[in-house]
Coordinates of C-alpha atoms in Angstrom, one line a residue:
Chain A
M1 CA -4.2 56.3 -1.0
I2 CA -1.8 56.1 2.0
S3 CA -2.1 58.2 5.1
I4 CA 0.3 57.8 8.1
R5 CA 0.0 59.9 11.2
N6 CA 2.0 59.8 14.5
L7 CA 3.2 56.3 13.8
R8 CA 5.5 54.6 16.3
F9 CA 6.6 51.1 16.0
S10 CA 9.3 49.0 17.8
Y11 CA 10.0 45.3 17.9
G12 CA 9.4 43.7 21.3
G13 CA 12.6 43.8 23.5
G14 CA 14.7 45.5 20.8
A15 CA 16.3 48.9 20.8
F16 CA 15.0 49.6 17.3
S17 CA 12.1 52.0 16.9
L18 CA 10.5 53.7 13.9
T19 CA 8.6 57.0 14.2
V20 CA 6.8 58.6 11.3
P21 CA 5.0 61.8 12.3
E22 CA 3.1 62.2 9.0
L23 CA 3.3 60.7 5.5
H24 CA 0.8 61.0 2.7
I25 CA 1.0 59.2 -0.7
G26 CA -1.6 59.9 -3.3
A27 CA -3.3 57.4 -5.6
G28 CA -1.3 56.6 -8.6
E29 CA 1.8 58.1 -7.1
K30 CA 5.2 56.4 -7.5
V31 CA 7.2 56.9 -4.3
A32 CA 10.7 55.7 -3.4
I33 CA 11.6 55.2 0.2
I34 CA 15.2 55.6 0.8
G35 CA 17.6 55.6 3.8
P36 CA 20.6 53.8 5.1
S37 CA 20.5 50.1 6.1
G38 CA 18.7 49.4 9.4
V39 CA 16.8 52.7 9.4
G40 CA 13.4 50.9 9.1
K41 CA 12.6 51.0 5.4
T42 CA 11.4 47.4 5.3
T43 CA 9.5 47.9 8.6
L44 CA 7.7 50.8 7.1
A45 CA 6.7 48.8 4.0
A46 CA 5.4 46.0 6.3
L47 CA 3.4 48.5 8.3
I48 CA 1.8 49.9 5.2
A49 CA 1.0 46.4 4.0
G50 CA -0.6 45.6 7.4
I51 CA 1.9 42.8 8.1
L52 CA 3.0 44.6 11.2
T53 CA 0.8 46.9 13.3
P54 CA 2.1 50.0 15.1
Q55 CA 2.1 50.5 18.8
R56 CA 0.8 54.0 18.2
G57 CA -0.7 56.1 15.4
Q58 CA -2.6 55.4 12.2
V59 CA -1.8 53.7 8.9
V60 CA -4.8 54.3 6.6
V61 CA -4.6 52.6 3.2
D62 CA -7.4 53.2 0.7
G63 CA -9.7 54.4 3.6
V64 CA -9.0 51.4 5.8
D65 CA -7.1 52.0 9.1
L66 CA -5.1 48.8 9.1
A67 CA -3.9 49.3 12.7
R68 CA -7.4 48.8 14.0
E69 CA -8.4 45.8 11.8
P70 CA -8.0 42.2 13.1
D71 CA -5.4 39.9 11.4
H72 CA -7.9 38.1 9.1
R73 CA -9.3 41.3 7.7
R74 CA -5.8 42.8 7.2
R75 CA -4.9 39.6 5.3
N76 CA -8.0 39.7 3.1
F77 CA -7.4 43.4 2.4
R78 CA -3.7 42.8 1.7
I79 CA -4.2 39.9 -0.7
A80 CA -6.9 41.8 -2.7
Q81 CA -5.6 45.4 -2.6
I82 CA -1.8 45.1 -2.1
G83 CA 0.9 43.5 -4.2
F84 CA 4.2 42.7 -2.6
V85 CA 7.6 42.3 -4.4
F86 CA 10.5 41.0 -2.2
Q87 CA 14.2 41.5 -2.6
E88 CA 14.8 37.7 -2.5
F89 CA 11.9 37.0 -5.0
E90 CA 10.5 34.5 -2.5
L91 CA 9.1 32.2 -5.2
V92 CA 7.8 28.8 -4.2
E93 CA 10.3 26.3 -5.5
Y94 CA 7.8 23.4 -6.1
L95 CA 5.4 25.5 -8.2
C96 CA 5.9 26.3 -11.8
V97 CA 5.9 29.9 -13.1
R98 CA 2.2 29.8 -13.8
D99 CA 1.3 28.6 -10.3
N100 CA 3.7 31.0 -8.7
I101 CA 1.9 33.8 -10.4
L102 CA -1.5 32.4 -9.3
L103 CA -0.3 31.7 -5.7
P104 CA -2.4 34.5 -4.1
Y105 CA -5.5 32.7 -5.5
Y106 CA -4.4 29.4 -3.9
L107 CA -3.7 31.0 -0.6
N108 CA -6.9 32.9 0.2
D109 CA -10.4 31.7 -0.5
T110 CA -11.7 35.2 -0.8
L111 CA -10.2 35.3 -4.3
A112 CA -11.9 33.2 -7.0
L113 CA -9.6 31.4 -9.4
T114 CA -11.7 31.6 -12.6
P115 CA -10.6 30.8 -16.2
A116 CA -10.6 34.6 -16.8
V117 CA -8.0 35.0 -14.0
R118 CA -5.8 32.3 -15.5
Q119 CA -6.1 34.0 -18.8
T120 CA -5.1 37.3 -17.2
A121 CA -2.2 35.7 -15.5
E122 CA -0.9 34.2 -18.8
S123 CA -1.2 37.5 -20.6
L124 CA 0.6 39.3 -17.7
A125 CA 3.4 36.7 -18.0
G126 CA 3.5 37.4 -21.7
S127 CA 3.9 41.1 -21.1
M128 CA 6.8 40.3 -18.8
R129 CA 8.4 38.2 -21.5
L130 CA 7.7 35.0 -19.5
G131 CA 5.1 33.6 -21.9
D132 CA 7.2 30.6 -22.9
K133 CA 8.3 29.8 -19.4
L134 CA 5.0 29.2 -17.7
R135 CA 5.7 25.5 -17.1
R136 CA 9.2 26.0 -15.8
Y137 CA 10.3 25.9 -12.2
P138 CA 12.1 28.7 -10.4
R139 CA 15.4 26.8 -10.2
T140 CA 15.7 26.9 -14.0
L141 CA 15.2 30.7 -14.2
S142 CA 17.7 33.5 -14.2
Q143 CA 17.6 36.1 -11.4
G144 CA 15.9 38.6 -13.7
E145 CA 13.3 36.1 -14.7
K146 CA 12.6 35.2 -11.1
Q147 CA 12.0 38.8 -10.2
R148 CA 9.7 39.2 -13.2
V149 CA 7.7 36.2 -12.0
A150 CA 7.6 37.8 -8.5
I151 CA 6.3 41.1 -10.1
C152 CA 3.6 39.1 -12.1
R153 CA 2.6 37.4 -8.8
A154 CA 2.3 40.8 -7.1
L155 CA 0.2 42.2 -10.0
A156 CA -2.0 39.1 -10.5
T157 CA -4.8 40.3 -8.2
S158 CA -4.8 43.8 -9.9
P159 CA -3.9 45.5 -6.7
K160 CA -4.4 49.3 -6.1
L161 CA -1.1 49.4 -4.3
L162 CA 2.2 47.7 -5.1
I163 CA 4.9 47.6 -2.4
A164 CA 8.4 46.6 -3.6
D165 CA 11.1 46.0 -1.0
E166 CA 14.4 46.5 -2.8
P167 CA 13.3 44.4 -5.8
T168 CA 16.5 45.1 -7.7
G169 CA 18.8 44.5 -4.7
N170 CA 20.0 41.1 -6.0
L171 CA 20.2 42.1 -9.7
D172 CA 23.1 43.5 -11.8
P173 CA 22.6 47.2 -12.8
Q174 CA 21.5 46.4 -16.3
T175 CA 18.9 43.9 -15.3
A176 CA 17.8 46.1 -12.4
Q177 CA 17.1 48.9 -14.9
V178 CA 15.0 46.6 -17.1
I179 CA 13.0 45.3 -14.1
L180 CA 12.3 48.7 -12.8
E181 CA 11.1 49.9 -16.2
L182 CA 8.8 46.9 -16.5
L183 CA 7.5 47.5 -13.0
I184 CA 6.8 51.2 -13.5
E185 CA 5.3 50.5 -17.0
E186 CA 2.8 48.0 -15.5
V187 CA 2.0 50.2 -12.5
R188 CA 1.4 53.2 -14.8
R189 CA -0.8 51.1 -17.2
R190 CA -2.9 50.0 -14.3
G191 CA -3.0 53.4 -12.5
A192 CA -1.8 51.7 -9.3
T193 CA 0.3 53.3 -6.6
L194 CA 3.9 52.2 -6.2
V195 CA 5.9 52.3 -3.0
M196 CA 9.4 51.0 -3.5
V197 CA 12.1 50.6 -0.8
T198 CA 15.5 51.1 -2.3
H199 CA 19.0 52.3 -1.5
N200 CA 20.0 52.5 -5.2
H201 CA 20.1 56.3 -5.9
H202 CA 20.5 55.6 -9.7
L203 CA 16.9 54.4 -9.9
L204 CA 15.3 57.4 -8.2
E205 CA 14.7 59.4 -11.4
A206 CA 11.9 57.0 -12.4
F207 CA 9.8 58.0 -9.3
D208 CA 7.5 60.9 -8.7
R209 CA 8.8 61.5 -5.2
T210 CA 11.4 60.3 -2.8
V211 CA 10.9 59.9 1.0
D212 CA 14.0 59.8 3.1
I213 CA 13.0 57.8 6.2
E214 CA 16.1 59.1 8.1
A215 CA 14.7 62.5 8.0
F216 CA 11.8 61.6 10.2
A217 CA 12.3 62.6 13.8
G218 CA 13.3 59.6 16.0
G219 CA 14.1 57.4 13.0
G220 CA 16.9 55.0 13.1
A221 CA 18.2 52.4 15.4
Chain B
M1 CA -9.4 22.8 1.3
K2 CA -9.1 22.0 -2.4
N3 CA -6.3 24.6 -2.7
V4 CA -4.5 23.2 0.3
L5 CA -4.6 19.7 -1.2
R6 CA -3.5 21.1 -4.6
L7 CA -0.5 22.9 -3.1
A8 CA 0.4 19.9 -0.8
W9 CA 0.2 17.5 -3.8
R10 CA 2.6 19.8 -5.8
Y11 CA 5.0 19.8 -2.8
V12 CA 5.1 16.0 -2.5
A13 CA 5.2 15.5 -6.3
Y14 CA 8.1 18.0 -6.6
H15 CA 10.2 16.4 -3.8
K16 CA 10.0 12.9 -5.2
A17 CA 13.0 11.3 -3.4
K18 CA 11.8 12.6 0.0
T19 CA 8.2 11.4 -0.7
V20 CA 9.3 8.0 -1.9
I21 CA 11.6 7.4 1.1
L22 CA 8.8 8.4 3.6
T23 CA 6.2 6.4 1.7
V24 CA 8.3 3.3 1.6
C25 CA 9.3 3.7 5.2
L26 CA 5.6 3.9 6.2
M27 CA 4.7 1.1 3.9
L28 CA 7.3 -1.2 5.4
T29 CA 6.3 -0.3 8.9
A30 CA 2.6 -0.9 8.4
M31 CA 2.7 -3.7 5.8
L32 CA 4.0 -6.6 7.9
P33 CA 1.6 -6.2 10.9
L34 CA -1.2 -5.6 8.5
A35 CA -0.3 -8.7 6.4
A36 CA 0.1 -10.8 9.5
H37 CA -3.3 -9.7 10.8
L38 CA -5.0 -10.3 7.5
L39 CA -3.4 -13.7 7.1
I40 CA -4.3 -14.8 10.6
S41 CA -7.8 -13.6 10.4
T42 CA -8.4 -15.0 6.9
Y43 CA -6.7 -18.4 7.4
G44 CA -7.8 -18.6 11.0
E45 CA -11.4 -18.4 10.0
S46 CA -11.1 -20.9 7.2
L47 CA -9.0 -23.3 9.3
T48 CA -11.6 -23.1 12.1
A49 CA -14.6 -23.5 9.8
R50 CA -13.2 -26.7 8.2
A51 CA -12.2 -28.1 11.6
R52 CA -15.7 -27.4 13.1
A53 CA -17.2 -29.3 10.1
T54 CA -15.1 -32.4 10.8
P55 CA -16.3 -34.2 14.0
L56 CA -13.5 -36.7 14.6
V57 CA -10.3 -37.8 13.0
I58 CA -8.5 -41.1 13.7
G59 CA -4.8 -41.6 13.0
A60 CA -1.6 -43.2 14.2
K61 CA -0.2 -41.8 17.5
G62 CA 2.2 -39.0 16.9
N63 CA 2.0 -35.3 16.4
R64 CA -1.6 -34.3 16.7
F65 CA -1.1 -31.1 14.7
D66 CA 0.4 -33.0 11.8
L67 CA -2.5 -35.5 11.8
V68 CA -5.2 -32.9 11.8
L69 CA -3.4 -30.7 9.2
K70 CA -2.9 -33.8 7.0
A71 CA -6.5 -35.1 7.3
L72 CA -8.2 -31.7 6.9
Y73 CA -5.9 -29.6 4.8
F74 CA -3.8 -32.3 3.0
S75 CA -0.6 -30.9 4.3
K76 CA 2.8 -32.4 3.3
A77 CA 3.5 -33.5 6.9
H78 CA 4.4 -37.1 7.4
V79 CA 2.1 -39.3 9.5
E80 CA 2.4 -42.9 10.4
P81 CA -0.2 -45.1 8.7
V82 CA -3.3 -46.6 10.2
H83 CA -4.9 -49.6 8.4
M84 CA -8.1 -50.7 6.8
R85 CA -8.8 -53.0 9.8
T86 CA -9.7 -49.9 11.8
V87 CA -12.2 -48.8 9.1
D88 CA -13.7 -52.3 9.2
A89 CA -13.9 -52.2 13.0
I90 CA -15.7 -48.8 12.9
N91 CA -18.1 -50.2 10.4
D92 CA -18.7 -53.3 12.5
G93 CA -19.3 -51.1 15.6
G94 CA -22.2 -49.3 14.0
L95 CA -21.6 -46.1 15.9
A96 CA -20.2 -43.9 13.1
L97 CA -19.4 -43.6 9.4
P98 CA -15.7 -44.0 8.7
I99 CA -14.3 -42.0 5.7
P100 CA -10.7 -43.4 5.0
L101 CA -8.1 -41.1 3.5
H102 CA -4.8 -42.1 1.8
L103 CA -2.7 -39.0 1.3
R104 CA 0.9 -40.0 0.5
Y105 CA 1.1 -38.8 -3.1
T106 CA 0.9 -35.8 -5.3
A107 CA 0.2 -35.1 -9.0
R108 CA 1.8 -32.0 -10.5
G109 CA 2.4 -30.9 -6.9
Y110 CA -1.3 -31.2 -5.9
P111 CA -2.2 -33.7 -3.2
V112 CA -3.7 -37.0 -4.5
V113 CA -6.6 -37.7 -2.1
G114 CA -7.5 -41.4 -2.1
T115 CA -10.9 -41.8 -0.5
T116 CA -14.4 -43.2 -0.9
L117 CA -17.5 -41.6 -2.3
D118 CA -18.7 -40.8 1.2
Y119 CA -16.1 -38.0 1.3
F120 CA -17.9 -36.2 -1.5
D121 CA -21.2 -36.4 0.3
F122 CA -19.6 -35.4 3.7
R123 CA -17.9 -32.3 2.3
G124 CA -20.8 -31.4 0.0
L125 CA -18.6 -31.6 -3.1
R126 CA -20.5 -31.3 -6.4
V127 CA -19.3 -32.3 -9.9
V128 CA -19.8 -29.4 -12.3
R129 CA -18.1 -31.0 -15.4
G130 CA -18.0 -34.7 -16.3
T131 CA -18.9 -37.4 -13.8
G132 CA -17.9 -38.6 -10.4
L133 CA -15.5 -41.5 -9.7
R134 CA -16.7 -44.8 -11.2
A135 CA -13.7 -47.0 -11.7
L136 CA -10.1 -47.7 -10.7
G137 CA -7.6 -45.3 -12.2
E138 CA -10.0 -42.4 -12.6
A139 CA -9.5 -38.9 -11.1
V140 CA -11.8 -36.0 -10.2
L141 CA -10.1 -32.6 -10.0
G142 CA -10.6 -29.8 -7.5
A143 CA -11.8 -26.5 -9.2
E144 CA -8.4 -24.7 -8.7
V145 CA -6.4 -27.6 -10.0
A146 CA -8.5 -27.7 -13.2
R147 CA -8.3 -24.0 -13.7
R148 CA -4.6 -23.6 -13.1
E149 CA -3.5 -26.7 -15.1
G150 CA -6.1 -26.2 -17.8
L151 CA -7.3 -29.8 -17.4
G152 CA -10.8 -31.3 -17.7
P153 CA -12.7 -34.5 -18.4
G154 CA -11.0 -36.6 -21.1
D155 CA -7.5 -35.4 -20.1
S156 CA -5.2 -37.4 -17.9
I157 CA -2.8 -36.6 -15.1
Y158 CA 0.2 -38.6 -13.8
S159 CA 1.1 -39.1 -10.1
D160 CA 4.4 -37.6 -9.2
Q161 CA 7.5 -39.8 -9.1
S162 CA 8.3 -40.2 -5.4
N163 CA 11.9 -41.0 -5.9
I164 CA 13.6 -40.5 -9.3
Y165 CA 16.8 -42.2 -8.2
D166 CA 15.3 -45.5 -7.1
I167 CA 14.3 -47.5 -10.1
S168 CA 12.9 -50.3 -8.0
K169 CA 10.0 -47.9 -7.0
T170 CA 6.8 -48.0 -8.8
Y171 CA 6.3 -45.7 -11.8
P172 CA 3.8 -42.9 -11.9
L173 CA 0.2 -43.9 -12.5
K174 CA -1.6 -42.3 -15.4
M175 CA -5.0 -41.3 -14.1
H176 CA -8.0 -40.5 -16.4
I177 CA -9.8 -37.3 -15.5
V178 CA -13.5 -37.9 -15.5
G179 CA -14.8 -34.8 -13.7
V180 CA -14.2 -31.4 -12.1
L181 CA -15.6 -30.3 -8.8
A182 CA -17.4 -27.0 -8.1
E183 CA -15.3 -24.3 -6.3
T184 CA -15.6 -24.4 -2.5
G185 CA -12.9 -22.1 -1.3
T186 CA -11.4 -24.9 0.7
P187 CA -8.3 -27.2 0.3
D188 CA -10.6 -29.5 -1.7
D189 CA -10.2 -27.0 -4.6
E190 CA -6.5 -27.8 -4.8
A191 CA -6.6 -31.6 -4.7
V192 CA -6.9 -34.5 -7.1
F193 CA -9.4 -37.1 -5.9
V194 CA -9.1 -40.7 -6.7
D195 CA -10.6 -44.0 -5.4
L196 CA -8.7 -45.4 -2.4
K197 CA -7.6 -48.4 -4.5
S198 CA -5.9 -46.1 -7.0
T199 CA -3.6 -44.8 -4.3
W200 CA -2.7 -48.3 -3.4
I201 CA -1.8 -48.8 -7.1
I202 CA 0.6 -45.9 -6.8
D203 CA 1.9 -47.5 -3.6
G204 CA 2.6 -50.6 -5.6
I205 CA 0.5 -52.7 -3.2
I206 CA -2.2 -53.3 -5.9
H207 CA -0.6 -53.9 -9.3
G208 CA -1.4 -55.3 -12.7
H209 CA 0.6 -57.3 -15.1
A210 CA 0.1 -60.0 -17.8
D211 CA -1.2 -63.4 -16.6
V212 CA 1.9 -65.5 -16.0
V213 CA -0.1 -68.5 -14.8
K214 CA -2.2 -69.0 -17.9
N215 CA 0.2 -67.5 -20.4
P216 CA 3.7 -67.8 -18.9
N217 CA 6.4 -65.9 -20.7
P218 CA 9.6 -67.9 -20.4
A219 CA 11.7 -64.7 -20.5
V220 CA 10.3 -63.5 -17.2
V221 CA 9.4 -66.8 -15.3
L222 CA 12.1 -67.8 -12.8
K223 CA 10.2 -70.6 -11.1
K224 CA 6.8 -72.3 -11.3
E225 CA 5.3 -74.4 -8.5
K226 CA 1.7 -75.5 -9.0
E227 CA -0.3 -72.3 -9.0
N228 CA 2.6 -70.1 -7.7
V229 CA 4.8 -68.4 -10.4
V230 CA 7.9 -66.5 -9.5
T231 CA 9.0 -63.9 -12.1
N232 CA 12.1 -61.7 -12.5
A233 CA 12.1 -57.9 -12.7
A234 CA 11.6 -57.9 -16.4
I235 CA 7.9 -58.4 -16.1
V236 CA 6.0 -55.4 -17.3
E237 CA 3.6 -53.8 -14.9
Y238 CA 0.7 -51.6 -16.0
H239 CA 0.9 -47.9 -15.2
E240 CA -2.5 -47.1 -16.5
V241 CA -5.8 -48.8 -15.8
T242 CA -7.8 -49.5 -19.0
P243 CA -10.9 -51.5 -19.6
E244 CA -8.7 -54.2 -21.2
N245 CA -6.2 -54.6 -18.3
I246 CA -8.3 -53.8 -15.3
K247 CA -9.0 -57.5 -14.7
Y248 CA -5.2 -58.1 -14.2
F249 CA -5.0 -55.7 -11.2
H250 CA -4.7 -57.6 -7.9
M251 CA -2.9 -57.5 -4.6
H252 CA -1.0 -59.9 -2.5
G253 CA -1.7 -59.9 1.2
E254 CA -4.6 -59.0 3.5
R255 CA -7.1 -56.2 2.9
A256 CA -7.0 -55.4 6.6
D257 CA -3.3 -54.4 6.3
L258 CA -3.8 -51.8 3.6
P259 CA -2.4 -48.4 4.7
L260 CA -4.3 -45.2 5.3
S261 CA -3.1 -41.7 6.4
A262 CA -6.2 -40.9 8.5
I263 CA -9.8 -41.7 8.9
I264 CA -12.5 -39.0 9.2
V265 CA -15.2 -40.3 11.6
V266 CA -18.8 -39.1 11.5
P267 CA -20.6 -40.4 14.6
H268 CA -24.3 -41.0 14.2
D269 CA -25.1 -38.9 17.3
R270 CA -23.5 -37.3 20.4
K271 CA -23.8 -40.5 22.5
S272 CA -22.1 -42.5 19.7
A273 CA -19.3 -40.0 19.6
T274 CA -18.7 -40.3 23.4
I275 CA -18.7 -44.1 23.3
F276 CA -16.4 -44.0 20.3
K277 CA -13.9 -41.7 21.9
A278 CA -13.9 -43.9 25.0
H279 CA -13.3 -47.0 23.0
F280 CA -10.2 -45.5 21.3
A281 CA -8.8 -43.9 24.4
S282 CA -7.1 -47.2 25.4
S283 CA -5.6 -47.9 22.0
K284 CA -1.8 -48.1 22.0
T285 CA -1.4 -47.4 18.3
E286 CA -4.2 -45.0 17.3
R287 CA -5.7 -41.9 18.6
V288 CA -9.0 -40.0 18.1
L289 CA -8.8 -36.2 17.8
V290 CA -11.5 -33.5 17.8
P291 CA -10.1 -31.3 15.0
A292 CA -11.9 -28.1 16.3
K293 CA -9.9 -28.4 19.6
V294 CA -6.6 -29.1 17.9
V295 CA -7.0 -26.2 15.5
Q296 CA -8.0 -23.9 18.3
E297 CA -4.9 -25.0 20.2
L298 CA -2.8 -24.4 17.1
L299 CA -4.2 -20.9 16.6
G300 CA -3.6 -20.2 20.3
L301 CA 0.1 -20.9 19.6
V302 CA 0.0 -18.7 16.5
F303 CA -1.6 -15.9 18.5
R304 CA 1.1 -16.2 21.2
V305 CA 3.8 -15.8 18.5
K306 CA 1.8 -12.9 17.0
R307 CA 1.7 -11.1 20.3
F308 CA 5.5 -11.1 20.3
F309 CA 5.5 -9.7 16.8
D310 CA 2.9 -7.1 17.7
A311 CA 5.1 -5.8 20.5
N312 CA 8.0 -5.6 18.0
F313 CA 5.8 -3.9 15.4
A314 CA 4.7 -1.4 18.1
L315 CA 8.3 -0.4 18.8
I316 CA 9.0 -0.1 15.1
T317 CA 5.9 2.1 14.7
V318 CA 7.0 4.3 17.6
S319 CA 10.5 4.7 16.0
T320 CA 8.9 5.5 12.6
A321 CA 6.6 8.1 14.2
L322 CA 9.6 9.7 15.9
F323 CA 11.5 9.7 12.6
L324 CA 8.5 11.4 10.9
V325 CA 8.3 14.0 13.7
L326 CA 12.0 14.7 13.1
V327 CA 11.4 15.1 9.4
V328 CA 8.4 17.4 9.9
M329 CA 10.4 19.5 12.4
L330 CA 13.3 19.9 10.1
S331 CA 11.0 20.6 7.2
Y332 CA 9.2 23.2 9.2
R333 CA 12.5 24.9 10.0
L334 CA 13.7 24.8 6.4
R335 CA 10.4 26.2 5.1
K336 CA 9.9 28.8 7.7
R337 CA 10.7 31.6 5.2
E338 CA 8.3 30.1 2.6
M339 CA 5.5 30.1 5.2
E340 CA 6.4 33.6 6.2
T341 CA 6.2 34.7 2.5
M342 CA 2.8 33.1 2.2
Y343 CA 1.6 34.9 5.3
K344 CA 2.9 38.2 3.9
I345 CA 1.0 37.6 0.7
G346 CA -2.2 37.1 2.6
C347 CA -2.3 33.4 3.7
S348 CA -3.5 32.6 7.2
R349 CA -1.2 30.9 9.8
R350 CA -3.8 28.2 10.0
M351 CA -3.6 27.5 6.3
T352 CA 0.2 27.2 6.4
F353 CA -0.3 24.6 9.2
W354 CA -2.9 22.7 7.2
L355 CA -0.7 22.9 4.1
Q356 CA 2.1 21.0 5.9
A357 CA -0.4 18.7 7.6
A358 CA -1.9 17.9 4.2
E359 CA 1.6 17.1 2.8
L360 CA 2.2 14.7 5.7
G361 CA -1.4 13.3 5.3
I362 CA -0.8 12.6 1.6
V363 CA 2.4 10.7 2.4
L364 CA 0.6 8.8 5.2
V365 CA -2.3 7.9 2.9
M366 CA 0.1 6.7 0.2
G367 CA 2.3 4.8 2.6
L368 CA -0.6 3.1 4.4
G369 CA -2.6 2.6 1.2
L370 CA 0.4 0.9 -0.4
A371 CA 0.9 -1.2 2.8
G372 CA -2.8 -2.3 2.5
V373 CA -2.4 -3.2 -1.2
V374 CA 0.8 -5.1 -0.6
A375 CA -0.7 -6.9 2.5
I376 CA -3.8 -7.9 0.5
G377 CA -1.5 -9.0 -2.3
I378 CA 0.5 -11.2 0.1
V379 CA -2.7 -12.7 1.4
Q380 CA -3.9 -13.4 -2.1
A381 CA -0.5 -14.8 -3.2
V382 CA 0.1 -17.1 -0.2
P383 CA -2.0 -20.0 -1.7
Y384 CA 0.1 -19.9 -4.8
F385 CA 3.4 -20.2 -2.9
V386 CA 2.3 -22.4 -0.1
H387 CA 0.8 -25.7 -1.4
G388 CA -0.7 -27.7 1.4
L389 CA 0.7 -25.6 4.2

């Protein structure tokens, strides 16, 4: 599913650089990326999603070398094939739960918003115990509910790959456990690949594999 | 584009206070210049059209704007009177048709226009209900007066009391409505037309009372000398003209001295108009005006004032635009993270730009649309608030 070779990335003018000699993640695998703060976990997630492009090396996702694709193709690929869950939820405050879940369909014309899609989104919300909150706005939701909405949004396009960047970082341990279980259950049910950035070692048991980014040569600031 | 508009609408609908403030701000900025422009173009056109249709106006020397506004638009401005002898002189001259106007009074706030039947022909006024004026004390209503007051043939209307504290003044005259005119979209729609003599009855110059010569009432007779009878104030005057009492209406004094507000003059041809104007040029008490020129001059003054306001509005528009730019810039900074999230999900940078542009566009459309509606409302409402300019 994901194949990274000789990757090197640095932000313009900064001292930070990320080097990943080789990393392969198979389809349907659930991988946790760990490492101390500032080591480049989020940067790696952004490189896998095609949000950032490396100065050197390859990032191939589902057979597509994202580093060689222009921005519009990377966006179209990302919105259709990759779901993204953020640490801060990043819900749109002026949209209700239903519209937040359907946001990818509003943002990119390559996705068709059909009645079937709406139906799927509603049943997805139901499976995340949000069925009675579809008309509510983010400000009225708890932290756990907000993250569940964010997971629904990431899964709404039925992506093959789900990237979660510390999705439990802002949650209490109990809620974090519940969210992780829901996330893994949905990913397993869909046969999707999960790449999750975390520094919470208590959650690692739920994953097939752990990648410590600090172990890569040249990693770290 | 549909999705951009959908998201933009959700944004403006969610942030109600911000949207309302910006919309009202835009509305107030755009509404006044728009209303001023609409008012001037609408009323400028109708003022000019009526002035062009009126060849000449004669009146007492004084403010030329007041005289033209009085004669053409029945304004409340005070003008010094001219007299019937001028009408007689014009008739005798044979150069033009004089149409006398006596415009001192109102009925239910509408101007009472005392004139002759020539006025109806001159303005092309047509009776759509009832009949035209036939006798003393009758009235024909303009279409708007009839509609607003719910009056028609068979009803009656009183002239307004000019001074309620002075009991020595004449009482209001009860006028019998005999007809309603077709709508013309001119000041004629908002006037009550009567025969010239009826306005002199309201003046008290023509009056009617019981015959104290043939049937003297001792209670009112102070002195009797041959045919001349002097009465006291107890004598009852008629305040309504009926078939029974019409024969008792009379006047004391000369017909030539009867007052008029203005005279519309329709020369028979161009040459007659020139001679006519030359004839009145030397008059010490009266003046001849070409209404089209006076109205043009008046509009020129209005446009000069408007230019000043336009400059003011331009400054306000610039400050509002700067205020909007500030709001957009602050909004952009506050929403940078939201836009970044949209980009990460798969939205293009162009779409995030259009999303914010559409939000501003919706507010602009609402503000300017509201300004347009209010401005049109003001133009429509002006006639209800401003009777007779």
